[in-house]
mmCIF file with all atom_site columns, C-alpha atoms in Angstrom:
data_model
loop_
_atom_site.group_PDB
_atom_site.id
_atom_site.type_symbol
_atom_site.label_atom_id
_atom_site.label_alt_id
_atom_site.label_comp_id
_atom_site.label_asym_id
_atom_site.label_entity_id
_atom_site.label_seq_id
_atom_site.pdbx_PDB_ins_code
_atom_site.Cartn_x
_atom_site.Cartn_y
_atom_site.Cartn_z
_atom_site.occupancy
_atom_site.B_iso_or_equiv
_atom_site.pdbx_formal_charge
_atom_site.auth_seq_id
_atom_site.auth_comp_id
_atom_site.auth_asym_id
_atom_site.auth_atom_id
_atom_site.pdbx_PDB_model_num
ATOM 1   C CA . ALA A 1 1   ? 67.986 -11.279 99.421  1.00 82.00 ? 1   ALA A CA 1
ATOM 2   C CA . GLN A 1 2   ? 66.941 -7.978  97.932  1.00 88.00 ? 2   GLN A CA 1
ATOM 3   C CA . THR A 1 3   ? 69.184 -5.769  95.841  1.00 95.00 ? 3   THR A CA 1
ATOM 4   C CA . VAL A 1 4   ? 68.756 -2.159  94.774  1.00 98.00 ? 4   VAL A CA 1
ATOM 5   C CA . THR A 1 5   ? 70.577 -0.731  91.772  1.00 98.00 ? 5   THR A CA 1
ATOM 6   C CA . GLN A 1 6   ? 71.106 2.922   90.921  1.00 98.00 ? 6   GLN A CA 1
ATOM 7   C CA . SER A 1 7   ? 72.933 3.054   87.615  1.00 96.00 ? 7   SER A CA 1
ATOM 8   C CA . GLN A 1 8   ? 73.562 6.809   87.519  1.00 97.00 ? 8   GLN A CA 1
ATOM 9   C CA . PRO A 1 9   ? 76.417 7.726   89.871  1.00 97.00 ? 9   PRO A CA 1
ATOM 10  C CA . GLU A 1 10  ? 76.163 11.436  89.044  1.00 97.00 ? 10  GLU A CA 1
ATOM 11  C CA . MET A 1 11  ? 73.692 13.726  87.364  1.00 97.00 ? 11  MET A CA 1
ATOM 12  C CA . SER A 1 12  ? 73.463 17.430  86.756  1.00 97.00 ? 12  SER A CA 1
ATOM 13  C CA . VAL A 1 13  ? 70.432 19.609  86.076  1.00 98.00 ? 13  VAL A CA 1
ATOM 14  C CA . GLN A 1 14  ? 69.883 23.304  85.653  1.00 98.00 ? 14  GLN A CA 1
ATOM 15  C CA . GLU A 1 15  ? 67.718 25.201  88.074  1.00 97.00 ? 15  GLU A CA 1
ATOM 16  C CA . ALA A 1 16  ? 63.999 25.071  87.179  1.00 97.00 ? 16  ALA A CA 1
ATOM 17  C CA . GLU A 1 17  ? 64.499 22.058  84.927  1.00 98.00 ? 17  GLU A CA 1
ATOM 18  C CA . THR A 1 18  ? 63.214 18.519  85.448  1.00 98.00 ? 18  THR A CA 1
ATOM 19  C CA . VAL A 1 19  ? 65.398 15.530  86.175  1.00 98.00 ? 19  VAL A CA 1
ATOM 20  C CA . THR A 1 20  ? 64.682 11.813  86.604  1.00 98.00 ? 20  THR A CA 1
ATOM 21  C CA . LEU A 1 21  ? 66.762 9.491   88.759  1.00 98.00 ? 21  LEU A CA 1
ATOM 22  C CA . SER A 1 22  ? 66.591 5.773   88.033  1.00 98.00 ? 22  SER A CA 1
ATOM 23  C CA . CYS A 1 23  ? 66.311 2.861   90.423  1.00 98.00 ? 23  CYS A CA 1
ATOM 24  C CA . THR A 1 24  ? 65.732 -0.830  89.845  1.00 98.00 ? 24  THR A CA 1
ATOM 25  C CA . TYR A 1 25  ? 65.405 -3.534  92.450  1.00 97.00 ? 25  TYR A CA 1
ATOM 26  C CA . ASP A 1 26  ? 65.278 -7.278  92.661  1.00 96.00 ? 26  ASP A CA 1
ATOM 27  C CA . THR A 1 27  ? 63.048 -9.148  95.069  1.00 94.00 ? 27  THR A CA 1
ATOM 28  C CA . SER A 1 28  ? 60.846 -12.191 95.287  1.00 92.00 ? 28  SER A CA 1
ATOM 29  C CA . GLU A 1 29  ? 58.564 -10.439 97.771  1.00 90.00 ? 29  GLU A CA 1
ATOM 30  C CA . ASN A 1 30  ? 55.132 -9.262  96.728  1.00 88.00 ? 30  ASN A CA 1
ATOM 31  C CA . ASN A 1 31  ? 54.516 -6.794  99.534  1.00 89.00 ? 31  ASN A CA 1
ATOM 32  C CA . TYR A 1 32  ? 57.110 -4.157  100.200 1.00 92.00 ? 32  TYR A CA 1
ATOM 33  C CA . TYR A 1 33  ? 57.863 -0.454  100.428 1.00 93.00 ? 33  TYR A CA 1
ATOM 34  C CA . LEU A 1 34  ? 60.145 1.690   98.331  1.00 96.00 ? 34  LEU A CA 1
ATOM 35  C CA . PHE A 1 35  ? 61.686 4.958   99.394  1.00 97.00 ? 35  PHE A CA 1
ATOM 36  C CA . TRP A 1 36  ? 63.773 7.797   98.106  1.00 98.00 ? 36  TRP A CA 1
ATOM 37  C CA . TYR A 1 37  ? 65.988 9.545   100.614 1.00 98.00 ? 37  TYR A CA 1
ATOM 38  C CA . LYS A 1 38  ? 68.217 12.548  100.023 1.00 98.00 ? 38  LYS A CA 1
ATOM 39  C CA . GLN A 1 39  ? 71.460 13.236  101.824 1.00 97.00 ? 39  GLN A CA 1
ATOM 40  C CA . PRO A 1 40  ? 72.717 16.810  101.397 1.00 95.00 ? 40  PRO A CA 1
ATOM 41  C CA . PRO A 1 41  ? 76.272 17.816  102.294 1.00 90.00 ? 41  PRO A CA 1
ATOM 42  C CA . SER A 1 42  ? 75.180 18.076  105.940 1.00 87.00 ? 42  SER A CA 1
ATOM 43  C CA . ARG A 1 43  ? 74.876 14.253  105.807 1.00 88.00 ? 43  ARG A CA 1
ATOM 44  C CA . GLN A 1 44  ? 71.393 14.267  107.342 1.00 90.00 ? 44  GLN A CA 1
ATOM 45  C CA . MET A 1 45  ? 69.327 11.572  105.622 1.00 95.00 ? 45  MET A CA 1
ATOM 46  C CA . ILE A 1 46  ? 65.950 13.041  104.708 1.00 96.00 ? 46  ILE A CA 1
ATOM 47  C CA . LEU A 1 47  ? 62.897 11.155  103.472 1.00 96.00 ? 47  LEU A CA 1
ATOM 48  C CA . VAL A 1 48  ? 61.763 12.401  100.064 1.00 97.00 ? 48  VAL A CA 1
ATOM 49  C CA . ILE A 1 49  ? 58.959 10.041  99.129  1.00 97.00 ? 49  ILE A CA 1
ATOM 50  C CA . ARG A 1 50  ? 57.546 6.614   99.913  1.00 95.00 ? 50  ARG A CA 1
ATOM 51  C CA . GLN A 1 51  ? 55.614 4.088   97.819  1.00 95.00 ? 51  GLN A CA 1
ATOM 52  C CA . GLU A 1 52  ? 53.696 1.020   98.960  1.00 92.00 ? 52  GLU A CA 1
ATOM 53  C CA . ALA A 1 53  ? 53.983 -1.797  96.430  1.00 92.00 ? 53  ALA A CA 1
ATOM 54  C CA . TYR A 1 54  ? 50.290 -2.685  96.668  1.00 90.00 ? 54  TYR A CA 1
ATOM 55  C CA . LYS A 1 55  ? 49.282 0.808   95.531  1.00 89.00 ? 55  LYS A CA 1
ATOM 56  C CA . GLN A 1 56  ? 49.144 1.257   91.798  1.00 86.00 ? 56  GLN A CA 1
ATOM 57  C CA . GLN A 1 57  ? 48.974 5.029   92.053  1.00 93.00 ? 57  GLN A CA 1
ATOM 58  C CA . ASN A 1 58  ? 52.339 6.711   91.924  1.00 95.00 ? 58  ASN A CA 1
ATOM 59  C CA . ALA A 1 59  ? 53.273 8.722   95.006  1.00 95.00 ? 59  ALA A CA 1
ATOM 60  C CA . THR A 1 60  ? 53.801 12.465  94.762  1.00 95.00 ? 60  THR A CA 1
ATOM 61  C CA . GLU A 1 61  ? 55.138 15.024  97.229  1.00 95.00 ? 61  GLU A CA 1
ATOM 62  C CA . ASN A 1 62  ? 55.070 18.564  95.874  1.00 96.00 ? 62  ASN A CA 1
ATOM 63  C CA . ARG A 1 63  ? 57.815 18.742  93.215  1.00 97.00 ? 63  ARG A CA 1
ATOM 64  C CA . PHE A 1 64  ? 58.776 15.095  93.711  1.00 98.00 ? 64  PHE A CA 1
ATOM 65  C CA . SER A 1 65  ? 56.992 12.185  92.056  1.00 97.00 ? 65  SER A CA 1
ATOM 66  C CA . VAL A 1 66  ? 57.781 8.596   91.291  1.00 98.00 ? 66  VAL A CA 1
ATOM 67  C CA . ASN A 1 67  ? 57.186 6.274   88.388  1.00 97.00 ? 67  ASN A CA 1
ATOM 68  C CA . PHE A 1 68  ? 56.618 2.894   89.993  1.00 97.00 ? 68  PHE A CA 1
ATOM 69  C CA . GLN A 1 69  ? 56.576 -0.059  87.591  1.00 96.00 ? 69  GLN A CA 1
ATOM 70  C CA . LYS A 1 70  ? 56.096 -3.158  89.740  1.00 95.00 ? 70  LYS A CA 1
ATOM 71  C CA . ALA A 1 71  ? 56.378 -5.734  86.972  1.00 94.00 ? 71  ALA A CA 1
ATOM 72  C CA . ALA A 1 72  ? 59.584 -4.156  85.712  1.00 96.00 ? 72  ALA A CA 1
ATOM 73  C CA . LYS A 1 73  ? 60.830 -3.641  89.291  1.00 96.00 ? 73  LYS A CA 1
ATOM 74  C CA . SER A 1 74  ? 61.570 -0.035  88.517  1.00 97.00 ? 74  SER A CA 1
ATOM 75  C CA . PHE A 1 75  ? 61.161 2.971   90.794  1.00 97.00 ? 75  PHE A CA 1
ATOM 76  C CA . SER A 1 76  ? 62.342 6.264   89.328  1.00 98.00 ? 76  SER A CA 1
ATOM 77  C CA . LEU A 1 77  ? 62.202 9.690   90.973  1.00 98.00 ? 77  LEU A CA 1
ATOM 78  C CA . LYS A 1 78  ? 61.248 12.794  89.043  1.00 98.00 ? 78  LYS A CA 1
ATOM 79  C CA . ILE A 1 79  ? 62.166 16.189  90.427  1.00 98.00 ? 79  ILE A CA 1
ATOM 80  C CA . SER A 1 80  ? 60.338 19.070  88.778  1.00 98.00 ? 80  SER A CA 1
ATOM 81  C CA . ASP A 1 81  ? 61.356 22.719  88.916  1.00 98.00 ? 81  ASP A CA 1
ATOM 82  C CA . SER A 1 82  ? 64.752 21.784  90.372  1.00 98.00 ? 82  SER A CA 1
ATOM 83  C CA . GLN A 1 83  ? 66.127 24.095  93.039  1.00 97.00 ? 83  GLN A CA 1
ATOM 84  C CA . LEU A 1 84  ? 69.661 24.667  94.287  1.00 97.00 ? 84  LEU A CA 1
ATOM 85  C CA . GLY A 1 85  ? 68.612 23.111  97.595  1.00 96.00 ? 85  GLY A CA 1
ATOM 86  C CA . ASP A 1 86  ? 67.936 19.829  95.794  1.00 97.00 ? 86  ASP A CA 1
ATOM 87  C CA . THR A 1 87  ? 71.684 19.340  95.401  1.00 97.00 ? 87  THR A CA 1
ATOM 88  C CA . ALA A 1 88  ? 72.355 16.137  97.342  1.00 97.00 ? 88  ALA A CA 1
ATOM 89  C CA . MET A 1 89  ? 73.027 12.446  97.181  1.00 98.00 ? 89  MET A CA 1
ATOM 90  C CA . TYR A 1 90  ? 69.821 10.538  96.468  1.00 98.00 ? 90  TYR A CA 1
ATOM 91  C CA . PHE A 1 91  ? 69.342 6.993   97.680  1.00 98.00 ? 91  PHE A CA 1
ATOM 92  C CA . CYS A 1 92  ? 66.697 4.534   96.594  1.00 98.00 ? 92  CYS A CA 1
ATOM 93  C CA . ALA A 1 93  ? 65.778 2.034   99.301  1.00 97.00 ? 93  ALA A CA 1
ATOM 94  C CA . PHE A 1 94  ? 63.718 -1.147  99.667  1.00 96.00 ? 94  PHE A CA 1
ATOM 95  C CA . MET A 1 95  ? 61.935 -2.521  102.720 1.00 94.00 ? 95  MET A CA 1
ATOM 96  C CA . LYS A 1 96  ? 60.123 -5.824  102.918 1.00 89.00 ? 96  LYS A CA 1
ATOM 97  C CA . GLN A 1 97  ? 56.660 -5.481  104.404 1.00 80.00 ? 97  GLN A CA 1
ATOM 98  C CA . SER A 1 98  ? 56.819 -7.274  107.692 1.00 75.00 ? 98  SER A CA 1
ATOM 99  C CA . GLY A 1 99  ? 55.179 -6.806  111.035 1.00 66.00 ? 99  GLY A CA 1
ATOM 100 C CA . THR A 1 100 ? 58.222 -8.055  112.840 1.00 64.00 ? 100 THR A CA 1
ATOM 101 C CA . ALA A 1 101 ? 61.244 -6.380  111.392 1.00 65.00 ? 101 ALA A CA 1
ATOM 102 C CA . SER A 1 102 ? 62.307 -3.218  109.641 1.00 78.00 ? 102 SER A CA 1
ATOM 103 C CA . LYS A 1 103 ? 65.391 -3.131  107.468 1.00 91.00 ? 103 LYS A CA 1
ATOM 104 C CA . LEU A 1 104 ? 66.227 -0.830  104.598 1.00 95.00 ? 104 LEU A CA 1
ATOM 105 C CA . THR A 1 105 ? 68.341 -2.025  101.700 1.00 96.00 ? 105 THR A CA 1
ATOM 106 C CA . PHE A 1 106 ? 69.907 0.920   99.915  1.00 97.00 ? 106 PHE A CA 1
ATOM 107 C CA . GLY A 1 107 ? 71.240 1.504   96.448  1.00 98.00 ? 107 GLY A CA 1
ATOM 108 C CA . THR A 1 108 ? 74.645 3.084   95.913  1.00 97.00 ? 108 THR A CA 1
ATOM 109 C CA . GLY A 1 109 ? 73.185 6.521   95.381  1.00 98.00 ? 109 GLY A CA 1
ATOM 110 C CA . THR A 1 110 ? 73.057 9.195   92.680  1.00 98.00 ? 110 THR A CA 1
ATOM 111 C CA . ARG A 1 111 ? 74.838 12.474  93.250  1.00 98.00 ? 111 ARG A CA 1
ATOM 112 C CA . LEU A 1 112 ? 72.651 15.281  91.900  1.00 98.00 ? 112 LEU A CA 1
ATOM 113 C CA . GLN A 1 113 ? 74.078 18.709  91.236  1.00 98.00 ? 113 GLN A CA 1
ATOM 114 C CA . VAL A 1 114 ? 71.672 21.560  90.521  1.00 97.00 ? 114 VAL A CA 1
ATOM 115 C CA . THR A 1 115 ? 73.341 24.436  88.696  1.00 97.00 ? 115 THR A CA 1
ATOM 116 C CA . LEU A 1 116 ? 72.361 28.002  87.872  1.00 94.00 ? 116 LEU A CA 1
ATOM 117 C CA . LYS B 2 1   ? 57.931 16.521  117.578 1.00 71.00 ? 1   LYS B CA 1
ATOM 118 C CA . ALA B 2 2   ? 61.642 16.535  118.048 1.00 84.00 ? 2   ALA B CA 1
ATOM 119 C CA . GLY B 2 3   ? 63.555 14.461  115.523 1.00 94.00 ? 3   GLY B CA 1
ATOM 120 C CA . VAL B 2 4   ? 65.983 11.622  116.057 1.00 97.00 ? 4   VAL B CA 1
ATOM 121 C CA . THR B 2 5   ? 69.041 12.709  117.989 1.00 97.00 ? 5   THR B CA 1
ATOM 122 C CA . GLN B 2 6   ? 72.435 11.092  118.065 1.00 98.00 ? 6   GLN B CA 1
ATOM 123 C CA . THR B 2 7   ? 75.356 11.720  120.375 1.00 97.00 ? 7   THR B CA 1
ATOM 124 C CA . PRO B 2 8   ? 78.144 12.411  120.043 1.00 97.00 ? 8   PRO B CA 1
ATOM 125 C CA . ARG B 2 9   ? 78.244 13.909  116.577 1.00 97.00 ? 9   ARG B CA 1
ATOM 126 C CA . TYR B 2 10  ? 81.973 13.330  116.153 1.00 97.00 ? 10  TYR B CA 1
ATOM 127 C CA . LEU B 2 11  ? 84.381 10.879  117.713 1.00 97.00 ? 11  LEU B CA 1
ATOM 128 C CA . ILE B 2 12  ? 88.050 10.167  117.272 1.00 98.00 ? 12  ILE B CA 1
ATOM 129 C CA . LYS B 2 13  ? 89.396 6.918   118.671 1.00 98.00 ? 13  LYS B CA 1
ATOM 130 C CA . THR B 2 14  ? 92.504 4.797   118.244 1.00 98.00 ? 14  THR B CA 1
ATOM 131 C CA . ARG B 2 15  ? 92.724 1.198   117.143 1.00 98.00 ? 15  ARG B CA 1
ATOM 132 C CA . GLY B 2 16  ? 91.913 -1.292  119.866 1.00 98.00 ? 16  GLY B CA 1
ATOM 133 C CA . GLN B 2 17  ? 89.683 1.073   121.832 1.00 98.00 ? 17  GLN B CA 1
ATOM 134 C CA . GLN B 2 18  ? 85.953 0.688   122.192 1.00 98.00 ? 18  GLN B CA 1
ATOM 135 C CA . VAL B 2 19  ? 83.205 3.210   121.554 1.00 98.00 ? 19  VAL B CA 1
ATOM 136 C CA . THR B 2 20  ? 79.561 3.690   122.482 1.00 98.00 ? 20  THR B CA 1
ATOM 137 C CA . LEU B 2 21  ? 77.160 5.693   120.351 1.00 98.00 ? 21  LEU B CA 1
ATOM 138 C CA . SER B 2 22  ? 73.746 6.836   121.491 1.00 98.00 ? 22  SER B CA 1
ATOM 139 C CA . CYS B 2 23  ? 70.462 7.364   119.678 1.00 98.00 ? 23  CYS B CA 1
ATOM 140 C CA . SER B 2 24  ? 67.209 8.857   120.959 1.00 98.00 ? 24  SER B CA 1
ATOM 141 C CA . PRO B 2 25  ? 64.245 8.119   118.701 1.00 96.00 ? 25  PRO B CA 1
ATOM 142 C CA . ILE B 2 26  ? 61.288 10.296  117.880 1.00 95.00 ? 26  ILE B CA 1
ATOM 143 C CA . SER B 2 27  ? 58.847 10.295  120.774 1.00 93.00 ? 27  SER B CA 1
ATOM 144 C CA . GLY B 2 28  ? 56.503 7.310   120.471 1.00 90.00 ? 28  GLY B CA 1
ATOM 145 C CA . HIS B 2 29  ? 58.742 5.383   118.093 1.00 91.00 ? 29  HIS B CA 1
ATOM 146 C CA . ARG B 2 30  ? 59.660 1.972   119.443 1.00 91.00 ? 30  ARG B CA 1
ATOM 147 C CA . SER B 2 31  ? 61.913 0.701   116.674 1.00 92.00 ? 31  SER B CA 1
ATOM 148 C CA . VAL B 2 32  ? 65.491 1.851   116.285 1.00 96.00 ? 32  VAL B CA 1
ATOM 149 C CA . SER B 2 33  ? 67.738 0.733   113.442 1.00 96.00 ? 33  SER B CA 1
ATOM 150 C CA . TRP B 2 34  ? 71.440 1.363   112.960 1.00 98.00 ? 34  TRP B CA 1
ATOM 151 C CA . TYR B 2 35  ? 73.334 1.727   109.680 1.00 98.00 ? 35  TYR B CA 1
ATOM 152 C CA . GLN B 2 36  ? 76.974 2.148   108.793 1.00 98.00 ? 36  GLN B CA 1
ATOM 153 C CA . GLN B 2 37  ? 77.874 4.410   105.874 1.00 98.00 ? 37  GLN B CA 1
ATOM 154 C CA . THR B 2 38  ? 81.296 4.272   104.247 1.00 97.00 ? 38  THR B CA 1
ATOM 155 C CA . PRO B 2 39  ? 82.529 5.424   100.824 1.00 94.00 ? 39  PRO B CA 1
ATOM 156 C CA . GLY B 2 40  ? 83.503 1.884   99.885  1.00 91.00 ? 40  GLY B CA 1
ATOM 157 C CA . GLN B 2 41  ? 80.573 -0.164  101.172 1.00 94.00 ? 41  GLN B CA 1
ATOM 158 C CA . GLY B 2 42  ? 77.809 2.411   101.069 1.00 95.00 ? 42  GLY B CA 1
ATOM 159 C CA . LEU B 2 43  ? 74.936 2.121   103.518 1.00 97.00 ? 43  LEU B CA 1
ATOM 160 C CA . GLN B 2 44  ? 74.797 -1.150  105.382 1.00 97.00 ? 44  GLN B CA 1
ATOM 161 C CA . PHE B 2 45  ? 72.287 -2.327  107.957 1.00 96.00 ? 45  PHE B CA 1
ATOM 162 C CA . LEU B 2 46  ? 73.744 -3.164  111.360 1.00 97.00 ? 46  LEU B CA 1
ATOM 163 C CA . PHE B 2 47  ? 70.783 -4.127  113.527 1.00 95.00 ? 47  PHE B CA 1
ATOM 164 C CA . GLU B 2 48  ? 67.290 -3.208  114.639 1.00 95.00 ? 48  GLU B CA 1
ATOM 165 C CA . TYR B 2 49  ? 65.816 -3.063  118.100 1.00 95.00 ? 49  TYR B CA 1
ATOM 166 C CA . PHE B 2 50  ? 62.157 -3.091  119.030 1.00 92.00 ? 50  PHE B CA 1
ATOM 167 C CA . SER B 2 51  ? 60.860 -3.062  122.596 1.00 90.00 ? 51  SER B CA 1
ATOM 168 C CA . GLU B 2 52  ? 64.335 -3.768  123.943 1.00 94.00 ? 52  GLU B CA 1
ATOM 169 C CA . THR B 2 53  ? 64.780 -6.840  121.724 1.00 93.00 ? 53  THR B CA 1
ATOM 170 C CA . GLN B 2 54  ? 67.057 -7.229  118.742 1.00 93.00 ? 54  GLN B CA 1
ATOM 171 C CA . ARG B 2 55  ? 64.769 -8.234  115.881 1.00 89.00 ? 55  ARG B CA 1
ATOM 172 C CA . ASN B 2 56  ? 67.128 -8.165  112.973 1.00 89.00 ? 56  ASN B CA 1
ATOM 173 C CA . LYS B 2 57  ? 70.878 -8.201  112.497 1.00 92.00 ? 57  LYS B CA 1
ATOM 174 C CA . GLY B 2 58  ? 73.099 -7.408  109.549 1.00 93.00 ? 58  GLY B CA 1
ATOM 175 C CA . ASN B 2 59  ? 76.287 -9.102  108.499 1.00 94.00 ? 59  ASN B CA 1
ATOM 176 C CA . PHE B 2 60  ? 78.752 -7.524  110.910 1.00 96.00 ? 60  PHE B CA 1
ATOM 177 C CA . PRO B 2 61  ? 81.214 -9.155  113.296 1.00 96.00 ? 61  PRO B CA 1
ATOM 178 C CA . GLY B 2 62  ? 80.398 -9.661  116.943 1.00 96.00 ? 62  GLY B CA 1
ATOM 179 C CA . ARG B 2 63  ? 82.467 -6.580  117.837 1.00 97.00 ? 63  ARG B CA 1
ATOM 180 C CA . PHE B 2 64  ? 79.374 -4.603  116.890 1.00 98.00 ? 64  PHE B CA 1
ATOM 181 C CA . SER B 2 65  ? 76.632 -4.828  119.467 1.00 97.00 ? 65  SER B CA 1
ATOM 182 C CA . GLY B 2 66  ? 73.709 -2.809  120.623 1.00 97.00 ? 66  GLY B CA 1
ATOM 183 C CA . ARG B 2 67  ? 70.932 -2.517  123.099 1.00 97.00 ? 67  ARG B CA 1
ATOM 184 C CA . GLN B 2 68  ? 67.705 -0.669  123.645 1.00 97.00 ? 68  GLN B CA 1
ATOM 185 C CA . PHE B 2 69  ? 66.350 0.732   126.876 1.00 97.00 ? 69  PHE B CA 1
ATOM 186 C CA . SER B 2 70  ? 62.797 0.835   128.153 1.00 96.00 ? 70  SER B CA 1
ATOM 187 C CA . ASN B 2 71  ? 62.415 4.422   126.951 1.00 95.00 ? 71  ASN B CA 1
ATOM 188 C CA . SER B 2 72  ? 63.374 3.240   123.411 1.00 95.00 ? 72  SER B CA 1
ATOM 189 C CA . ARG B 2 73  ? 66.739 4.973   123.476 1.00 98.00 ? 73  ARG B CA 1
ATOM 190 C CA . SER B 2 74  ? 69.385 2.813   121.899 1.00 98.00 ? 74  SER B CA 1
ATOM 191 C CA . GLU B 2 75  ? 73.121 2.469   122.109 1.00 98.00 ? 75  GLU B CA 1
ATOM 192 C CA . MET B 2 76  ? 75.549 0.690   119.861 1.00 98.00 ? 76  MET B CA 1
ATOM 193 C CA . ASN B 2 77  ? 78.981 -0.422  120.927 1.00 98.00 ? 77  ASN B CA 1
ATOM 194 C CA . VAL B 2 78  ? 82.004 -1.262  118.863 1.00 98.00 ? 78  VAL B CA 1
ATOM 195 C CA . SER B 2 79  ? 84.823 -3.025  120.658 1.00 95.00 ? 79  SER B CA 1
ATOM 196 C CA . THR B 2 80  ? 88.442 -3.464  119.575 1.00 96.00 ? 80  THR B CA 1
ATOM 197 C CA . LEU B 2 81  ? 88.181 -0.749  116.965 1.00 98.00 ? 81  LEU B CA 1
ATOM 198 C CA . GLU B 2 82  ? 89.794 -1.241  113.573 1.00 97.00 ? 82  GLU B CA 1
ATOM 199 C CA . LEU B 2 83  ? 90.724 1.367   110.992 1.00 97.00 ? 83  LEU B CA 1
ATOM 200 C CA . GLY B 2 84  ? 87.929 0.051   108.772 1.00 96.00 ? 84  GLY B CA 1
ATOM 201 C CA . ASP B 2 85  ? 85.352 0.987   111.385 1.00 98.00 ? 85  ASP B CA 1
ATOM 202 C CA . SER B 2 86  ? 85.793 4.640   110.452 1.00 98.00 ? 86  SER B CA 1
ATOM 203 C CA . ALA B 2 87  ? 82.376 5.604   109.135 1.00 98.00 ? 87  ALA B CA 1
ATOM 204 C CA . LEU B 2 88  ? 79.245 7.630   109.564 1.00 98.00 ? 88  LEU B CA 1
ATOM 205 C CA . TYR B 2 89  ? 76.892 5.732   111.852 1.00 98.00 ? 89  TYR B CA 1
ATOM 206 C CA . LEU B 2 90  ? 73.245 6.533   111.275 1.00 98.00 ? 90  LEU B CA 1
ATOM 207 C CA . CYS B 2 91  ? 70.374 5.688   113.510 1.00 97.00 ? 91  CYS B CA 1
ATOM 208 C CA . ALA B 2 92  ? 66.757 5.685   112.375 1.00 97.00 ? 92  ALA B CA 1
ATOM 209 C CA . SER B 2 93  ? 63.497 5.322   114.233 1.00 95.00 ? 93  SER B CA 1
ATOM 210 C CA . SER B 2 94  ? 60.058 4.163   113.180 1.00 92.00 ? 94  SER B CA 1
ATOM 211 C CA . ASN B 2 95  ? 56.713 3.164   114.646 1.00 85.00 ? 95  ASN B CA 1
ATOM 212 C CA . PRO B 2 96  ? 55.835 -0.155  113.011 1.00 73.00 ? 96  PRO B CA 1
ATOM 213 C CA . VAL B 2 97  ? 53.093 -0.913  115.530 1.00 70.00 ? 97  VAL B CA 1
ATOM 214 C CA . ALA B 2 98  ? 51.024 1.915   114.108 1.00 63.00 ? 98  ALA B CA 1
ATOM 215 C CA . GLY B 2 99  ? 51.761 0.748   110.572 1.00 65.00 ? 99  GLY B CA 1
ATOM 216 C CA . GLY B 2 100 ? 54.509 3.297   110.177 1.00 68.00 ? 100 GLY B CA 1
ATOM 217 C CA . ASN B 2 101 ? 57.395 1.527   108.519 1.00 84.00 ? 101 ASN B CA 1
ATOM 218 C CA . THR B 2 102 ? 59.006 4.738   107.375 1.00 91.00 ? 102 THR B CA 1
ATOM 219 C CA . GLN B 2 103 ? 62.354 5.251   109.033 1.00 94.00 ? 103 GLN B CA 1
ATOM 220 C CA . TYR B 2 104 ? 63.427 8.721   110.093 1.00 95.00 ? 104 TYR B CA 1
ATOM 221 C CA . PHE B 2 105 ? 67.116 9.318   110.456 1.00 97.00 ? 105 PHE B CA 1
ATOM 222 C CA . GLY B 2 106 ? 69.252 11.192  112.919 1.00 97.00 ? 106 GLY B CA 1
ATOM 223 C CA . PRO B 2 107 ? 72.184 13.408  111.906 1.00 96.00 ? 107 PRO B CA 1
ATOM 224 C CA . GLY B 2 108 ? 74.697 10.605  112.410 1.00 97.00 ? 108 GLY B CA 1
ATOM 225 C CA . THR B 2 109 ? 77.867 10.109  114.403 1.00 97.00 ? 109 THR B CA 1
ATOM 226 C CA . ARG B 2 110 ? 81.112 10.464  112.464 1.00 97.00 ? 110 ARG B CA 1
ATOM 227 C CA . LEU B 2 111 ? 83.632 7.983   113.905 1.00 98.00 ? 111 LEU B CA 1
ATOM 228 C CA . THR B 2 112 ? 87.279 8.261   112.955 1.00 98.00 ? 112 THR B CA 1
ATOM 229 C CA . VAL B 2 113 ? 89.641 5.491   114.004 1.00 98.00 ? 113 VAL B CA 1
ATOM 230 C CA . LEU B 2 114 ? 93.342 6.358   113.972 1.00 97.00 ? 114 LEU B CA 1
#
């Protein structure tokens, strides 16, 4: 079974600053996907970024980038130029690569507060 | 494309009743997954449906069931409701046939059991 660990329950960052959220995972699989989702107070779960384990290049999406360390089973999210709208709960998630089934395993989340 | 929709958005039920939640996936998506979110247990996988077949099931009692229709719309049912079933129920759709494993979520149904 896979497990996902987010060791930072809460974090705070000032607007325009950079913040990094940590995520580690445990799996015996070699092929898998990793995701970061954000859940603002509206509770809508929104995809932030996705990483395929077979790709060595770290994924980036505008102000969001990841540091994927496969050997260390680490998958951190960096948010640059933080904005008030980034305030949300952030979840790291794991999915085994399979043609027959899709299932996300989530971490416990990190609550990020962006302040003025 | 329209996103994933879920109805109803809010529900209040009493213990012992049953409830049916509905999810309409993104057009073209054939996989629908359901998750339960609670403060105590976090996000937990319930089950996944693909082409009207349940492909994967989480560790929930048999009171939780689901189905998928030919148009990929999915419903989940919870019978004999318990107080602990109060949660946000999230549905997500994806298109694994086209190599798209990314799941896109609906706004959720907030179920309160009294």
